[in-house]
Coordinates of N, CA and C in Angstrom, one line a residue:
M1 N 117.7 134.6 84.4 CA 118.6 133.4 84.1 C 118.8 132.5 85.2
K2 N 118.7 132.9 86.5 CA 118.8 132.2 87.6 C 117.7 131.1 87.8
R3 N 116.4 131.7 87.3 CA 115.3 130.9 87.5 C 115.3 129.5 86.4
I4 N 115.9 130.0 85.3 CA 116.2 128.9 84.2 C 117.1 127.8 84.8
I5 N 118.2 128.3 85.4 CA 119.0 127.4 86.0 C 118.5 126.6 87.0
A6 N 118.0 127.2 87.9 CA 117.2 126.6 89.1 C 116.3 125.5 88.7
G7 N 115.4 125.9 87.7 CA 114.5 125.0 87.1 C 115.2 123.8 86.5
M8 N 116.1 123.9 85.7 CA 116.7 122.9 85.1 C 117.5 121.9 86.1
L9 N 118.1 122.5 87.1 CA 118.6 121.7 88.3 C 117.6 120.9 89.0
L10 N 116.4 121.5 89.1 CA 115.3 120.8 89.9 C 114.8 119.6 89.0
M11 N 114.8 119.8 87.7 CA 114.3 118.9 86.8 C 115.2 117.8 86.7
L12 N 116.6 118.1 86.7 CA 117.8 117.0 86.9 C 117.6 116.2 88.2
W13 N 117.4 116.9 89.2 CA 117.2 116.3 90.5 C 116.1 115.4 90.6
L14 N 115.0 115.8 90.1 CA 113.7 114.9 90.1 C 113.9 113.8 89.2
A15 N 114.6 113.9 87.9 CA 115.1 112.7 87.1 C 115.9 111.8 87.9
G16 N 116.8 112.2 88.7 CA 117.7 111.4 89.3 C 116.9 110.5 90.5
C17 N 115.7 111.1 91.0 CA 114.9 110.4 91.9 C 114.2 109.2 91.4
A18 N 113.9 109.4 90.1 CA 113.0 108.4 89.5 C 113.8 107.1 89.5
S19 N 112.8 106.0 89.8 CA 113.3 104.6 89.9 C 113.4 104.2 88.5
T20 N 114.3 103.1 88.2 CA 114.4 102.4 86.9 C 113.7 101.1 87.1
P21 N 113.2 100.6 86.1 CA 112.4 99.2 86.1 C 113.2 98.1 86.8
A22 N 114.4 98.3 86.9 CA 115.2 97.1 87.4 C 115.5 97.2 89.0
D23 N 114.9 98.3 89.6 CA 115.0 98.5 91.1 C 114.8 97.6 92.0
T24 N 115.5 97.4 93.0 CA 115.2 96.4 94.0 C 115.0 97.2 95.4
I25 N 113.9 97.2 96.0 CA 113.7 97.9 97.0 C 114.0 97.2 98.4
N26 N 114.8 97.7 99.3 CA 115.2 97.0 100.4 C 114.3 97.7 101.6
A27 N 113.9 96.8 102.4 CA 113.4 97.4 103.7 C 113.4 96.4 104.9
S28 N 114.3 96.8 105.8 CA 114.5 95.9 107.1 C 114.7 94.6 106.6
G29 N 115.7 94.2 105.8 CA 116.0 92.8 105.6 C 115.1 92.2 104.3
I30 N 114.2 93.0 103.9 CA 113.4 92.5 102.6 C 113.9 93.2 101.5
S31 N 114.1 92.4 100.3 CA 114.3 92.8 99.0 C 113.1 92.7 98.4
I32 N 112.6 93.5 97.4 CA 111.5 93.4 96.6 C 112.0 93.6 95.2
D33 N 111.7 92.8 94.3 CA 112.2 92.8 92.8 C 111.1 92.3 92.0
H34 N 111.4 92.2 90.6 CA 110.4 91.7 89.7 C 109.1 92.3 89.8
T35 N 109.0 93.5 90.1 CA 107.5 94.1 90.3 C 107.0 94.5 88.9
V36 N 106.1 93.8 88.4 CA 105.5 93.9 87.1 C 104.0 93.8 87.1
I37 N 103.4 94.5 86.2 CA 102.0 94.5 85.9 C 101.7 94.3 84.5
P38 N 100.8 93.6 84.0 CA 100.7 93.5 82.6 C 99.8 94.7 82.1
A39 N 100.1 95.3 80.9 CA 99.1 96.5 80.4 C 97.8 95.9 80.3
S40 N 96.8 97.0 80.5 CA 95.4 96.8 80.4 C 94.8 98.1 79.9
A41 N 94.1 98.0 78.8 CA 93.4 99.3 78.3 C 92.0 99.5 78.9
E42 N 91.6 98.7 79.7 CA 90.2 98.6 80.4 C 90.5 99.4 81.7
V43 N 89.3 100.0 82.3 CA 89.2 100.4 83.5 C 88.1 99.8 84.3
G44 N 88.0 99.6 85.5 CA 87.0 98.8 86.4 C 87.1 97.3 86.2
V45 N 88.3 96.8 85.8 CA 88.5 95.4 85.7 C 89.5 94.9 86.8
A46 N 89.8 93.6 86.8 CA 90.9 93.1 87.7 C 92.2 92.9 86.8
V47 N 93.1 93.2 87.3 CA 94.4 93.0 86.8 C 95.5 92.5 87.6
A48 N 96.3 91.5 87.1 CA 97.2 90.8 88.1 C 98.5 91.6 88.2
A49 N 99.2 91.3 89.3 CA 100.4 91.9 89.5 C 101.6 91.0 90.1
Y50 N 102.8 91.1 90.1 CA 103.7 90.1 90.4 C 104.9 90.8 91.2
A51 N 105.5 90.1 92.0 CA 106.8 90.6 92.7 C 107.6 89.4 93.4
G52 N 108.8 89.6 93.6 CA 109.6 88.7 94.4 C 110.1 89.2 95.5
F53 N 110.2 88.4 96.6 CA 110.8 88.9 97.8 C 111.8 88.1 98.4
E54 N 113.0 88.7 98.8 CA 114.0 87.9 99.4 C 114.1 88.5 100.8
N55 N 114.1 87.5 101.9 CA 114.2 87.9 103.1 C 115.5 87.5 103.9
S56 N 116.2 88.6 104.0 CA 117.7 88.2 104.8 C 117.7 88.2 106.1
D57 N 116.5 88.7 106.8 CA 116.3 88.8 108.2 C 115.4 87.7 108.9
G58 N 114.8 88.1 110.0 CA 113.8 87.1 110.5 C 112.7 87.1 109.9
D59 N 111.8 86.1 110.2 CA 110.5 85.9 109.6 C 109.7 87.1 109.5
D60 N 108.9 87.4 108.7 CA 108.0 88.5 108.4 C 106.9 88.0 107.6
R61 N 105.8 89.0 107.5 CA 104.7 88.6 106.6 C 104.1 89.7 106.1
L62 N 103.8 89.6 104.8 CA 103.1 90.8 103.9 C 101.7 90.7 104.3
L63 N 101.3 91.7 105.0 CA 99.8 92.0 105.4 C 99.0 92.4 104.4
G64 N 99.4 93.3 103.4 CA 98.5 93.7 102.4 C 99.2 94.7 101.7
V65 N 98.5 95.1 100.4 CA 99.1 95.9 99.4 C 98.0 97.0 99.1
E66 N 98.4 98.3 98.9 CA 97.5 99.3 98.7 C 98.0 100.1 97.5
C67 N 97.0 100.5 96.7 CA 97.4 101.5 95.5 C 96.2 102.4 95.1
V68 N 96.3 103.6 94.9 CA 95.4 104.6 94.5 C 94.6 104.1 93.0
C69 N 95.4 103.3 92.4 CA 95.0 102.8 91.2 C 93.9 101.8 91.0
A70 N 93.5 101.1 92.3 CA 92.5 100.1 92.3 C 91.6 100.3 93.6
T71 N 90.6 99.8 93.6 CA 89.6 99.9 94.7 C 90.2 98.9 95.9
S72 N 90.9 97.6 95.6 CA 91.4 97.0 96.5 C 92.4 96.1 95.9
I73 N 93.3 95.4 96.7 CA 94.2 94.5 96.1 C 94.3 93.3 97.1
E74 N 94.2 92.1 96.4 CA 94.3 90.8 97.1 C 95.3 90.1 96.6
L75 N 95.6 89.1 97.5 CA 96.7 88.1 97.2 C 95.8 86.9 96.8
H76 N 95.8 86.4 95.5 CA 95.0 85.2 95.3 C 95.9 84.0 95.0
R77 N 95.4 83.0 95.7 CA 95.9 81.7 95.5 C 94.8 80.9 94.7
V78 N 95.5 80.3 93.5 CA 94.7 79.6 92.7 C 94.5 78.1 93.2
V79 N 93.4 77.6 93.3 CA 93.3 76.3 93.9 C 92.3 75.5 92.9
S80 N 92.9 74.2 92.5 CA 92.2 73.2 91.5 C 91.8 72.2 92.2
D81 N 90.5 71.9 92.1 CA 89.9 70.7 92.6 C 89.2 69.9 91.5
G82 N 89.8 69.2 90.8 CA 89.3 68.4 89.6 C 89.0 69.4 88.5
D83 N 87.8 69.5 88.0 CA 87.5 70.5 87.1 C 87.2 72.0 87.6
K84 N 87.2 71.9 88.9 CA 86.8 73.2 89.4 C 88.1 74.1 89.9
V85 N 88.1 75.2 89.4 CA 89.3 76.2 89.8 C 88.7 77.3 90.6
S86 N 89.2 77.7 91.7 CA 88.8 78.8 92.5 C 90.0 79.6 93.0
M87 N 89.7 80.8 93.3 CA 90.9 81.7 93.9 C 90.4 82.3 95.3
T88 N 91.3 82.0 96.2 CA 91.2 82.6 97.6 C 92.1 83.7 98.0
N89 N 91.7 84.6 98.8 CA 92.3 85.8 99.2 C 93.4 85.0 100.3
S90 N 94.8 85.3 100.1 CA 95.6 84.5 100.9 C 96.6 85.4 101.7
F91 N 96.1 86.7 102.0 CA 97.0 87.5 102.9 C 96.7 87.0 104.3
P92 N 97.8 86.9 105.2 CA 98.9 87.3 105.0 C 99.9 86.5 104.2
L93 N 101.0 86.8 103.7 CA 101.9 86.0 102.9 C 103.3 86.0 103.7
T94 N 103.6 84.6 104.2 CA 104.6 84.5 105.0 C 106.0 84.6 104.3
L95 N 107.0 85.3 104.9 CA 108.3 85.4 104.2 C 109.2 84.9 105.2
P96 N 109.6 83.7 105.0 CA 110.6 83.0 106.0 C 111.8 83.7 106.0
A97 N 112.4 83.4 107.2 CA 113.7 84.1 107.4 C 114.9 83.5 106.5
K98 N 115.8 84.3 105.8 CA 116.7 83.6 104.9 C 116.1 83.0 103.7
G99 N 114.8 83.4 103.3 CA 114.2 82.6 102.3 C 113.7 83.7 101.2
R100 N 113.4 83.1 100.1 CA 112.7 83.8 98.9 C 111.4 83.2 98.5
V101 N 110.4 84.3 98.3 CA 108.9 84.1 98.0 C 108.8 84.7 96.7
E102 N 108.2 83.9 95.7 CA 107.9 84.6 94.3 C 106.5 84.4 94.1
V103 N 105.9 85.7 93.7 CA 104.5 85.9 93.2 C 104.7 86.1 91.9
R104 N 104.7 85.0 91.0 CA 105.3 85.1 89.8 C 104.3 84.5 88.7
P105 N 104.4 85.1 87.5 CA 103.6 84.6 86.3 C 104.5 83.3 85.8
P106 N 103.7 82.5 85.2 CA 102.5 81.7 85.6 C 103.0 80.6 86.3
G107 N 104.1 80.3 86.8 CA 104.7 79.2 87.5 C 104.2 79.0 88.8
T108 N 103.6 79.9 89.7 CA 103.0 79.7 91.0 C 101.7 80.0 90.9
P109 N 100.9 79.4 92.1 CA 99.6 79.8 92.1 C 99.1 80.9 92.7
L110 N 100.2 82.1 92.8 CA 99.8 83.2 93.5 C 99.9 84.3 92.4
H111 N 99.1 85.5 92.7 CA 99.3 86.6 92.0 C 98.5 87.7 92.9
F112 N 99.0 88.9 92.9 CA 98.2 90.0 93.4 C 97.2 90.4 92.4
M113 N 96.1 90.7 92.8 CA 94.9 90.9 91.9 C 94.3 92.4 92.3
L114 N 94.7 93.3 91.4 CA 94.1 94.7 91.7 C 92.6 94.6 91.1
I115 N 91.9 94.9 92.0 CA 90.2 94.8 91.8 C 89.8 96.2 91.7
G116 N 89.1 96.3 90.5 CA 88.3 97.6 90.4 C 89.4 98.6 90.0
T117 N 90.1 98.4 88.9 CA 91.2 99.4 88.5 C 90.6 100.6 88.1
K118 N 91.2 101.7 88.5 CA 90.6 103.2 88.3 C 91.3 103.8 87.2
R119 N 92.2 103.0 86.3 CA 92.7 103.7 85.1 C 93.2 102.5 84.3
A120 N 93.6 102.8 83.1 CA 94.2 101.9 82.3 C 95.8 101.8 82.5
F121 N 96.5 100.7 82.1 CA 97.9 100.7 82.4 C 98.6 100.5 81.0
A122 N 99.5 101.5 80.8 CA 100.2 101.4 79.4 C 101.5 100.9 79.6
V123 N 102.1 100.1 78.6 CA 103.5 99.6 78.7 C 104.4 100.8 78.9
G124 N 105.4 100.6 79.9 CA 106.4 101.6 80.3 C 106.0 102.4 81.4
E125 N 104.6 102.4 81.9 CA 104.4 103.1 83.2 C 104.9 102.6 84.3
R126 N 105.0 103.4 85.4 CA 105.4 103.0 86.7 C 104.3 103.3 87.6
V127 N 103.8 102.3 88.5 CA 102.8 102.2 89.3 C 103.2 102.2 90.7
P128 N 103.2 103.1 91.5 CA 103.6 102.9 93.0 C 102.6 102.3 93.7
M129 N 102.9 101.3 94.6 CA 102.0 100.4 95.4 C 102.7 100.7 96.9
R130 N 101.8 100.5 97.9 CA 102.4 100.4 99.3 C 102.1 99.0 99.8
L131 N 103.4 98.4 100.1 CA 103.4 97.2 100.8 C 103.4 97.3 102.3
R132 N 102.5 96.4 102.9 CA 102.5 96.5 104.6 C 102.9 95.2 105.0
F133 N 104.2 95.2 105.7 CA 104.7 94.0 106.3 C 104.6 94.1 107.8
E134 N 104.6 93.0 108.3 CA 104.5 92.9 110.0 C 105.5 93.4 110.6
R135 N 106.7 93.2 110.2 CA 107.8 93.7 110.8 C 108.8 94.8 110.2
A136 N 108.6 94.7 108.8 CA 109.5 95.6 108.1 C 108.6 97.0 107.9
G137 N 107.3 96.9 108.4 CA 106.3 98.2 108.2 C 105.9 98.5 106.8
S138 N 105.7 99.6 106.5 CA 105.1 100.1 105.2 C 106.1 100.5 104.2
V139 N 106.2 99.9 103.0 CA 107.2 100.2 102.0 C 106.5 100.4 100.8
E140 N 107.1 101.5 100.1 CA 106.7 101.8 98.6 C 107.4 100.9 97.7
A141 N 106.7 100.5 96.6 CA 107.5 99.7 95.5 C 106.9 100.2 94.3
V142 N 107.7 100.4 93.3 CA 107.2 100.9 92.1 C 107.1 99.6 90.9
F143 N 105.9 99.4 90.5 CA 105.8 98.3 89.7 C 105.8 98.9 88.1
T144 N 106.4 98.2 87.3 CA 106.5 98.6 85.8 C 105.4 97.8 85.1
V145 N 104.7 98.5 84.3 CA 103.7 98.0 83.3 C 104.5 97.4 82.1
V146 N 104.3 96.2 81.9 CA 104.8 95.3 80.8 C 103.7 94.8 79.8
G147 N 104.2 94.4 78.4 CA 103.3 93.9 77.6 C 102.8 92.5 78.2
K148 N 103.5 91.7 78.4 CA 103.1 90.3 79.1 C 103.8 90.1 80.3
S149 N 103.1 89.6 81.3 CA 103.6 89.4 82.7 C 105.0 88.5 82.6
Q150 N 104.9 87.3 82.0 CA 106.0 86.6 81.8 C 107.1 87.2 81.2
D151 N 107.0 87.9 80.0 CA 108.2 88.4 79.5 C 108.7 89.4 80.3
G152 N 108.0 90.3 80.9 CA 108.5 91.4 81.9 C 109.2 90.7 83.0
W153 N 108.6 89.6 83.5 CA 109.5 89.0 84.6 C 110.8 88.4 84.2
D154 N 110.8 87.8 83.1 CA 112.0 87.1 82.5 C 113.0 88.2 82.0
A155 N 112.5 89.3 81.6 CA 113.5 90.6 81.3 C 114.2 91.3 82.3
W156 N 113.6 91.0 83.7 CA 114.0 91.9 84.7 C 115.5 91.8 85.1
T157 N 116.3 92.6 85.3 CA 117.7 92.5 85.5 C 117.9 93.5 86.8
P158 N 118.7 93.0 87.7 CA 119.1 94.0 88.7 C 120.1 95.1 88.3
D159 N 119.9 96.3 88.8 CA 121.0 97.3 88.4 C 122.4 96.9 88.8

């Protein structure tokens, strides 16, 4: 009986540790929100991801993002030159003191690109990623897989 109760308590504790889709992660003055990835049934492709950053402290820079779910992650800036559209890797991303930066669908020219995905992404899944900041250090953020990026971004609400 003690094992059953201990197992149930462990499950409740683990459930309490789980993040909700509306979490805001705070690290050394940086709040990370709107962490969304669109669903994808394919493996080995490139998939976009998005997040918002609020910096209540001094200037910082996002140096990179890592995830076991992809071979690499780049910060793409979409550049238009007449009929030609290209994307450039734009790390580091400057986060000005007392400012907000959004890597959001589709209104900004920025998105995180998960290159060489190692698995499919189903709606409702939670995908942990490690974000490396110059000052705030390394922070884990959990991204929620949504049907459409814009809908997921718009539906995001803080706890």
